[in-house]
């Protein structure tokens, strides 16, 4: 239970799902509102259409709970509208290009209502509760205290956050940064909510300070996509837009839970099915978006309960088996081309690609036995996928974290591009690669400067246009930052949004790393775990939310964002800020920069007075955004030019490049499973709205493990038994969570799944992909055993194990 309006402490969560010996001051890590009383836990299969009346009822409940339904409806009306509206702070799916008046979704509305809360985590709240006490609250309870209202400083003597003025906070950060022996002893994290303007100013400040230590959430989500696409076609982004989705004859959706992570995609999948396009879903779990839907803004369908199918074929590979699956499709296509030359695009392959012959030989040399064994998919099903592919003149392949957070994510995405190249499904309308980004501006962060490995061209332009001398050596990514904290080499950590303590891998290790910092600074809208797990000194700097008006000296300001299909558009807040003390992210960044770099010639003050000045500078630095201010104000904005979309491949060869990676062995050892973490439906990243997961039929519990029924039988596990889950790291170390409820589910043998951020604790910091350096949140090797019915607290008391890792 969350605290009431008087700031009374919430009821402590139970001990189920705790990690043995881990963080006794944080028993509620990653937990929901009441944290799943086992007596109230339910699970049953979901048989209703995705979205539809289930989403409508959910939205109605959220609006009713908001306390101000008129304000809520006003926000819903303004969300994702080009006429002075604000961009949804949720996912990065593009806005509808054909004037849809309700271009929104259930989860976007939940996110906005979460921002519009009337609750406040103000100085009275912090005076009432020590940080030690707050550490025992659930993550839901922390965020449920409402919006932060003024800058706060951690006072170690009282173990409380206390007010501090903005100028004092800026001076505190500047003093700590300027006493470092090297700028590389600081690291500056970015979450995907930061605007394009904020991203540019943040990276400009950090580089003028002297480091490229700019880790971001992409290091943990789509780093593999950027590296693979850059190597294959010379761009780190997908090439599709919504018009292509409307024109495709076949859409592969791989490793995407669209109904939860990008619900507005359902509109385009439904339209595709109605016009006769084929849709193939590839996922170890058959998710709701792979069944049928009623799109809520289709009023006739809602009134008549008429649903639309969303899938032609559902394919369930083993976790990590996607590369073998896609190679199998390519092999079948190439075999067919021997008798039917039109099965591949010979002219395109000859004139626009390199490496085809080597790839063809690799496919021929890979046996069907190996492909079916490693993928977990039958040859018959793989050949059916190939038939659909050859029959299609225009094919899109979309993917998300189900691919990127694997050991071989880069190779798998390059394999996806290989398949597209075979039939020339790129640089044409209605086809191409289409990564599905999760956070609203995660792609814009990278475009506008947030990169720990920046291209030299960007640094050259910054030097020329902004008159700074940017560092040329690569900086630290997310994993590198945590490792450097542990070694004492990163002493100051600044986070522009997000919940770093829970978003990353190896939760216990992140907590230790953050606590070793001399100073941690969190720029946030609401209280979260990263404010409770902090450095020796700590600051909370509260910022405006996307929904709030941003007035500066030059008047009402708008910010811009880039969606997952490279469309850039403006966003304007619609309500009064939650507190007069709140500042915009550009204003906070400029304040930090002016305090840290007193001799800087960068016009920080002028930039904040009028964001048009920031965009004018960006237009001179970043390719493809010339005439930024005018174009961004067009209805729906503008699309950043992508040479690969036009058949210009900026690779070393000047052509699209095939890859010929070896087929990896992804079968876990005897008695072990491969585990994937995932979101529940009532969750956005680390923000948990409730313990329910409607589409998987789970009520009032997050500490669950979805398992194959045969795997459960082999381990003597019955439905809903408590189980212990232990991950086995590459170095042999082990991490265990206890007291999870086993749920029999339609998932391939040898695989299991459960919710993040709770199960991030099982992901070892040192186990990251050698290809992308991403943590392997969806590729963990685990052992699962029945607890024998003991509650975890009883088990902990009886055990002599000193820590969560052995």
GROMACS .gro file of N, CA and C in nm, residues 60-155:
model
  288
   60UNK      N    1  -1.066   0.385  -1.834
   60UNK     CA    2  -1.172   0.445  -1.752
   60UNK      C    3  -1.134   0.441  -1.604
   61UNK      N    4  -1.076   0.329  -1.560
   61UNK     CA    5  -1.035   0.319  -1.419
   61UNK      C    6  -0.923   0.419  -1.388
   62UNK      N    7  -0.827   0.430  -1.480
   62UNK     CA    8  -0.715   0.521  -1.457
   62UNK      C    9  -0.763   0.665  -1.451
   63UNK      N   10  -0.851   0.703  -1.542
   63UNK     CA   11  -0.904   0.840  -1.544
   63UNK      C   12  -0.984   0.867  -1.417
   64UNK      N   13  -1.064   0.770  -1.374
   64UNK     CA   14  -1.145   0.789  -1.253
   64UNK      C   15  -1.056   0.808  -1.131
   65UNK      N   16  -0.945   0.734  -1.125
   65UNK     CA   17  -0.854   0.744  -1.012
   65UNK      C   18  -0.772   0.872  -1.013
   66UNK      N   19  -0.767   0.938  -1.128
   66UNK     CA   20  -0.682   1.057  -1.139
   66UNK      C   21  -0.728   1.170  -1.048
   67UNK      N   22  -0.857   1.168  -1.010
   67UNK     CA   23  -0.908   1.272  -0.923
   67UNK      C   24  -0.953   1.396  -0.997
   68UNK      N   25  -0.922   1.405  -1.125
   68UNK     CA   26  -0.960   1.522  -1.205
   68UNK      C   27  -0.990   1.474  -1.346
   69UNK      N   28  -1.104   1.411  -1.368
   69UNK     CA   29  -1.133   1.354  -1.499
   69UNK      C   30  -1.139   1.458  -1.610
   70UNK      N   31  -1.175   1.582  -1.577
   70UNK     CA   32  -1.180   1.686  -1.681
   70UNK      C   33  -1.038   1.714  -1.732
   71UNK      N   34  -0.945   1.730  -1.640
   71UNK     CA   35  -0.805   1.752  -1.679
   71UNK      C   36  -0.751   1.630  -1.754
   72UNK      N   37  -0.790   1.511  -1.709
   72UNK     CA   38  -0.745   1.389  -1.775
   72UNK      C   39  -0.794   1.384  -1.919
   73UNK      N   40  -0.920   1.414  -1.940
   73UNK     CA   41  -0.974   1.410  -2.076
   73UNK      C   42  -0.911   1.520  -2.163
   74UNK      N   43  -0.881   1.632  -2.105
   74UNK     CA   44  -0.813   1.738  -2.179
   74UNK      C   45  -0.676   1.690  -2.225
   75UNK      N   46  -0.604   1.621  -2.136
   75UNK     CA   47  -0.472   1.570  -2.172
   75UNK      C   48  -0.482   1.465  -2.282
   76UNK      N   49  -0.582   1.377  -2.271
   76UNK     CA   50  -0.600   1.274  -2.373
   76UNK      C   51  -0.626   1.337  -2.509
   77UNK      N   52  -0.704   1.444  -2.509
   77UNK     CA   53  -0.737   1.512  -2.635
   77UNK      C   54  -0.615   1.577  -2.698
   78UNK      N   55  -0.519   1.620  -2.614
   78UNK     CA   56  -0.402   1.693  -2.666
   78UNK      C   57  -0.284   1.601  -2.698
   79UNK      N   58  -0.288   1.478  -2.654
   79UNK     CA   59  -0.173   1.389  -2.671
   79UNK      C   60  -0.157   1.347  -2.818
   80UNK      N   61  -0.035   1.359  -2.868
   80UNK     CA   62   0.002   1.317  -3.004
   80UNK      C   63  -0.073   1.396  -3.113
   81UNK      N   64  -0.109   1.520  -3.083
   81UNK     CA   65  -0.172   1.604  -3.184
   81UNK      C   66  -0.072   1.709  -3.229
   82UNK      N   67  -0.066   1.728  -3.360
   82UNK     CA   68   0.032   1.821  -3.416
   82UNK      C   69  -0.004   1.966  -3.394
   83UNK      N   70  -0.129   1.996  -3.358
   83UNK     CA   71  -0.172   2.135  -3.342
   83UNK      C   72  -0.149   2.183  -3.199
   84UNK      N   73  -0.022   2.190  -3.160
   84UNK     CA   74   0.013   2.240  -3.028
   84UNK      C   75  -0.001   2.140  -2.917
   85UNK      N   76  -0.012   2.011  -2.950
   85UNK     CA   77  -0.023   1.910  -2.847
   85UNK      C   78   0.114   1.863  -2.799
   86UNK      N   79   0.112   1.767  -2.706
   86UNK     CA   80   0.238   1.714  -2.653
   86UNK      C   81   0.257   1.571  -2.700
   87UNK      N   82   0.382   1.534  -2.716
   87UNK     CA   83   0.415   1.399  -2.759
   87UNK      C   84   0.402   1.304  -2.641
   88UNK      N   85   0.340   1.189  -2.666
   88UNK     CA   86   0.326   1.089  -2.560
   88UNK      C   87   0.463   1.055  -2.501
   89UNK      N   88   0.477   1.061  -2.370
   89UNK     CA   89   0.606   1.029  -2.308
   89UNK      C   90   0.635   0.880  -2.300
   90UNK      N   91   0.548   0.798  -2.359
   90UNK     CA   92   0.568   0.654  -2.355
   90UNK      C   93   0.655   0.605  -2.468
   91UNK      N   94   0.598   0.521  -2.555
   91UNK     CA   95   0.680   0.456  -2.657
   91UNK      C   96   0.712   0.549  -2.773
   92UNK      N   97   0.795   0.501  -2.866
   92UNK     CA   98   0.844   0.584  -2.977
   92UNK      C   99   0.774   0.551  -3.108
   93UNK      N  100   0.659   0.483  -3.103
   93UNK     CA  101   0.585   0.455  -3.226
   93UNK      C  102   0.544   0.588  -3.290
   94UNK      N  103   0.554   0.601  -3.422
   94UNK     CA  104   0.526   0.730  -3.486
   94UNK      C  105   0.379   0.771  -3.475
   95UNK      N  106   0.358   0.902  -3.485
   95UNK     CA  107   0.221   0.954  -3.488
   95UNK      C  108   0.158   0.923  -3.623
   96UNK      N  109   0.028   0.902  -3.620
   96UNK     CA  110  -0.045   0.873  -3.743
   96UNK      C  111  -0.032   0.989  -3.841
   97UNK      N  112  -0.010   0.958  -3.967
   97UNK     CA  113   0.014   1.060  -4.069
   97UNK      C  114  -0.112   1.100  -4.144
   98UNK      N  115  -0.226   1.043  -4.106
   98UNK     CA  116  -0.348   1.069  -4.182
   98UNK      C  117  -0.457   1.134  -4.098
   99UNK      N  118  -0.414   1.205  -3.994
   99UNK     CA  119  -0.508   1.287  -3.919
   99UNK      C  120  -0.594   1.213  -3.819
  100UNK      N  121  -0.550   1.098  -3.771
  100UNK     CA  122  -0.627   1.023  -3.671
  100UNK      C  123  -0.643   1.109  -3.546
  101UNK      N  124  -0.764   1.128  -3.498
  101UNK     CA  125  -0.788   1.219  -3.386
  101UNK      C  126  -0.758   1.155  -3.251
  102UNK      N  127  -0.761   1.026  -3.241
  102UNK     CA  128  -0.731   0.961  -3.115
  102UNK      C  129  -0.613   0.865  -3.135
  103UNK      N  130  -0.499   0.924  -3.169
  103UNK     CA  131  -0.379   0.844  -3.194
  103UNK      C  132  -0.307   0.822  -3.062
  104UNK      N  133  -0.365   0.736  -2.981
  104UNK     CA  134  -0.311   0.712  -2.847
  104UNK      C  135  -0.344   0.569  -2.806
  105UNK      N  136  -0.299   0.532  -2.687
  105UNK     CA  137  -0.320   0.394  -2.643
  105UNK      C  138  -0.335   0.389  -2.492
  106UNK      N  139  -0.377   0.274  -2.445
  106UNK     CA  140  -0.398   0.253  -2.302
  106UNK      C  141  -0.274   0.286  -2.221
  107UNK      N  142  -0.159   0.233  -2.262
  107UNK     CA  143  -0.039   0.252  -2.181
  107UNK      C  144   0.013   0.395  -2.187
  108UNK      N  145  -0.006   0.462  -2.302
  108UNK     CA  146   0.031   0.603  -2.308
  108UNK      C  147  -0.053   0.686  -2.213
  109UNK      N  148  -0.183   0.656  -2.204
  109UNK     CA  149  -0.271   0.729  -2.112
  109UNK      C  150  -0.231   0.702  -1.968
  110UNK      N  151  -0.198   0.577  -1.936
  110UNK     CA  152  -0.150   0.547  -1.800
  110UNK      C  153  -0.028   0.632  -1.767
  111UNK      N  154   0.066   0.642  -1.863
  111UNK     CA  155   0.189   0.717  -1.839
  111UNK      C  156   0.158   0.865  -1.814
  112UNK      N  157   0.067   0.920  -1.893
  112UNK     CA  158   0.032   1.061  -1.877
  112UNK      C  159  -0.039   1.084  -1.744
  113UNK      N  160  -0.131   0.995  -1.707
  113UNK     CA  161  -0.200   1.010  -1.578
  113UNK      C  162  -0.102   1.000  -1.461
  114UNK      N  163   0.000   0.918  -1.479
  114UNK     CA  164   0.105   0.904  -1.376
  114UNK      C  165   0.176   1.038  -1.357
  115UNK      N  166   0.195   1.112  -1.467
  115UNK     CA  167   0.257   1.245  -1.459
  115UNK      C  168   0.162   1.350  -1.401
  116UNK      N  169   0.033   1.339  -1.433
  116UNK     CA  170  -0.064   1.442  -1.396
  116UNK      C  171  -0.114   1.429  -1.253
  117UNK      N  172  -0.063   1.335  -1.177
  117UNK     CA  173  -0.108   1.314  -1.040
  117UNK      C  174  -0.107   1.443  -0.958
  118UNK      N  175  -0.200   1.452  -0.865
  118UNK     CA  176  -0.204   1.568  -0.775
  118UNK      C  177  -0.122   1.543  -0.648
  119UNK      N  178  -0.068   1.425  -0.634
  119UNK     CA  179   0.016   1.395  -0.517
  119UNK      C  180   0.151   1.463  -0.532
  120UNK      N  181   0.212   1.497  -0.418
  120UNK     CA  182   0.340   1.566  -0.420
  120UNK      C  183   0.437   1.505  -0.318
  121UNK      N  184   0.559   1.479  -0.364
  121UNK     CA  185   0.668   1.440  -0.275
  121UNK      C  186   0.746   1.566  -0.243
  122UNK      N  187   0.698   1.641  -0.145
  122UNK     CA  188   0.753   1.772  -0.115
  122UNK      C  189   0.843   1.768   0.008
  123UNK      N  190   0.886   1.887   0.054
  123UNK     CA  191   0.980   1.890   0.167
  123UNK      C  192   0.920   1.830   0.293
  124UNK      N  193   0.788   1.844   0.310
  124UNK     CA  194   0.724   1.785   0.427
  124UNK      C  195   0.733   1.632   0.423
  125UNK      N  196   0.717   1.576   0.305
  125UNK     CA  197   0.729   1.431   0.291
  125UNK      C  198   0.870   1.385   0.328
  126UNK      N  199   0.970   1.452   0.275
  126UNK     CA  200   1.108   1.409   0.302
  126UNK      C  201   1.147   1.434   0.448
  127UNK      N  202   1.088   1.534   0.511
  127UNK     CA  203   1.117   1.559   0.652
  127UNK      C  204   1.058   1.448   0.739
  128UNK      N  205   0.955   1.382   0.690
  128UNK     CA  206   0.886   1.278   0.767
  128UNK      C  207   0.955   1.143   0.758
  129UNK      N  208   1.024   1.117   0.647
  129UNK     CA  209   1.075   0.982   0.622
  129UNK      C  210   1.225   0.983   0.599
  130UNK      N  211   1.295   0.896   0.669
  130UNK     CA  212   1.438   0.879   0.644
  130UNK      C  213   1.458   0.797   0.518
  131UNK      N  214   1.576   0.806   0.460
  131UNK     CA  215   1.607   0.726   0.343
  131UNK      C  216   1.610   0.578   0.379
  132UNK      N  217   1.658   0.547   0.497
  132UNK     CA  218   1.657   0.407   0.541
  132UNK      C  219   1.516   0.352   0.544
  133UNK      N  220   1.422   0.431   0.594
  133UNK     CA  221   1.282   0.387   0.594
  133UNK      C  222   1.230   0.371   0.451
  134UNK      N  223   1.259   0.469   0.366
  134UNK     CA  224   1.210   0.463   0.228
  134UNK      C  225   1.268   0.344   0.152
  135UNK      N  226   1.386   0.300   0.193
  135UNK     CA  227   1.447   0.184   0.127
  135UNK      C  228   1.362   0.058   0.144
  136UNK      N  229   1.279   0.055   0.245
  136UNK     CA  230   1.193  -0.060   0.268
  136UNK      C  231   1.060  -0.053   0.196
  137UNK      N  232   1.035   0.058   0.127
  137UNK     CA  233   0.910   0.072   0.054
  137UNK      C  234   0.922   0.005  -0.083
  138UNK      N  235   0.809  -0.034  -0.137
  138UNK     CA  236   0.809  -0.089  -0.272
  138UNK      C  237   0.834   0.022  -0.373
  139UNK      N  238   0.873  -0.017  -0.494
  139UNK     CA  239   0.896   0.083  -0.599
  139UNK      C  240   0.767   0.153  -0.638
  140UNK      N  241   0.658   0.080  -0.635
  140UNK     CA  242   0.529   0.144  -0.659
  140UNK      C  243   0.504   0.252  -0.554
  141UNK      N  244   0.527   0.220  -0.428
  141UNK     CA  245   0.501   0.316  -0.321
  141UNK      C  246   0.587   0.440  -0.334
  142UNK      N  247   0.712   0.424  -0.374
  142UNK     CA  248   0.800   0.540  -0.392
  142UNK      C  249   0.745   0.633  -0.499
  143UNK      N  250   0.715   0.579  -0.617
  143UNK     CA  251   0.666   0.665  -0.725
  143UNK      C  252   0.526   0.718  -0.696
  144UNK      N  253   0.449   0.644  -0.617
  144UNK     CA  254   0.312   0.684  -0.589
  144UNK      C  255   0.304   0.804  -0.496
  145UNK      N  256   0.416   0.850  -0.442
  145UNK     CA  257   0.415   0.970  -0.358
  145UNK      C  258   0.390   1.096  -0.441
  146UNK      N  259   0.403   1.083  -0.573
  146UNK     CA  260   0.370   1.196  -0.660
  146UNK      C  261   0.491   1.271  -0.709
  147UNK      N  262   0.466   1.390  -0.760
  147UNK     CA  263   0.568   1.469  -0.826
  147UNK      C  264   0.663   1.534  -0.726
  148UNK      N  265   0.790   1.531  -0.761
  148UNK     CA  266   0.891   1.605  -0.685
  148UNK      C  267   0.869   1.754  -0.706
  149UNK      N  268   0.900   1.835  -0.605
  149UNK     CA  269   0.860   1.976  -0.611
  149UNK      C  270   0.975   2.076  -0.603
  150UNK      N  271   1.090   2.037  -0.548
  150UNK     CA  272   1.201   2.131  -0.536
  150UNK      C  273   1.332   2.053  -0.523
  151UNK      N  274   1.445   2.117  -0.548
  151UNK     CA  275   1.574   2.047  -0.535
  151UNK      C  276   1.595   1.999  -0.391
  152UNK      N  277   1.649   1.880  -0.379
  152UNK     CA  278   1.674   1.820  -0.248
  152UNK      C  279   1.816   1.767  -0.241
  153UNK      N  280   1.876   1.781  -0.122
  153UNK     CA  281   2.011   1.732  -0.097
  153UNK      C  282   2.007   1.628   0.013
  154UNK      N  283   2.083   1.520  -0.006
  154UNK     CA  284   2.088   1.418   0.099
  154UNK      C  285   2.174   1.468   0.214
  155UNK      N  286   2.117   1.459   0.336
  155UNK     CA  287   2.188   1.497   0.458
  155UNK      C  288   2.219   1.369   0.535
   0.00000   0.00000   0.00000
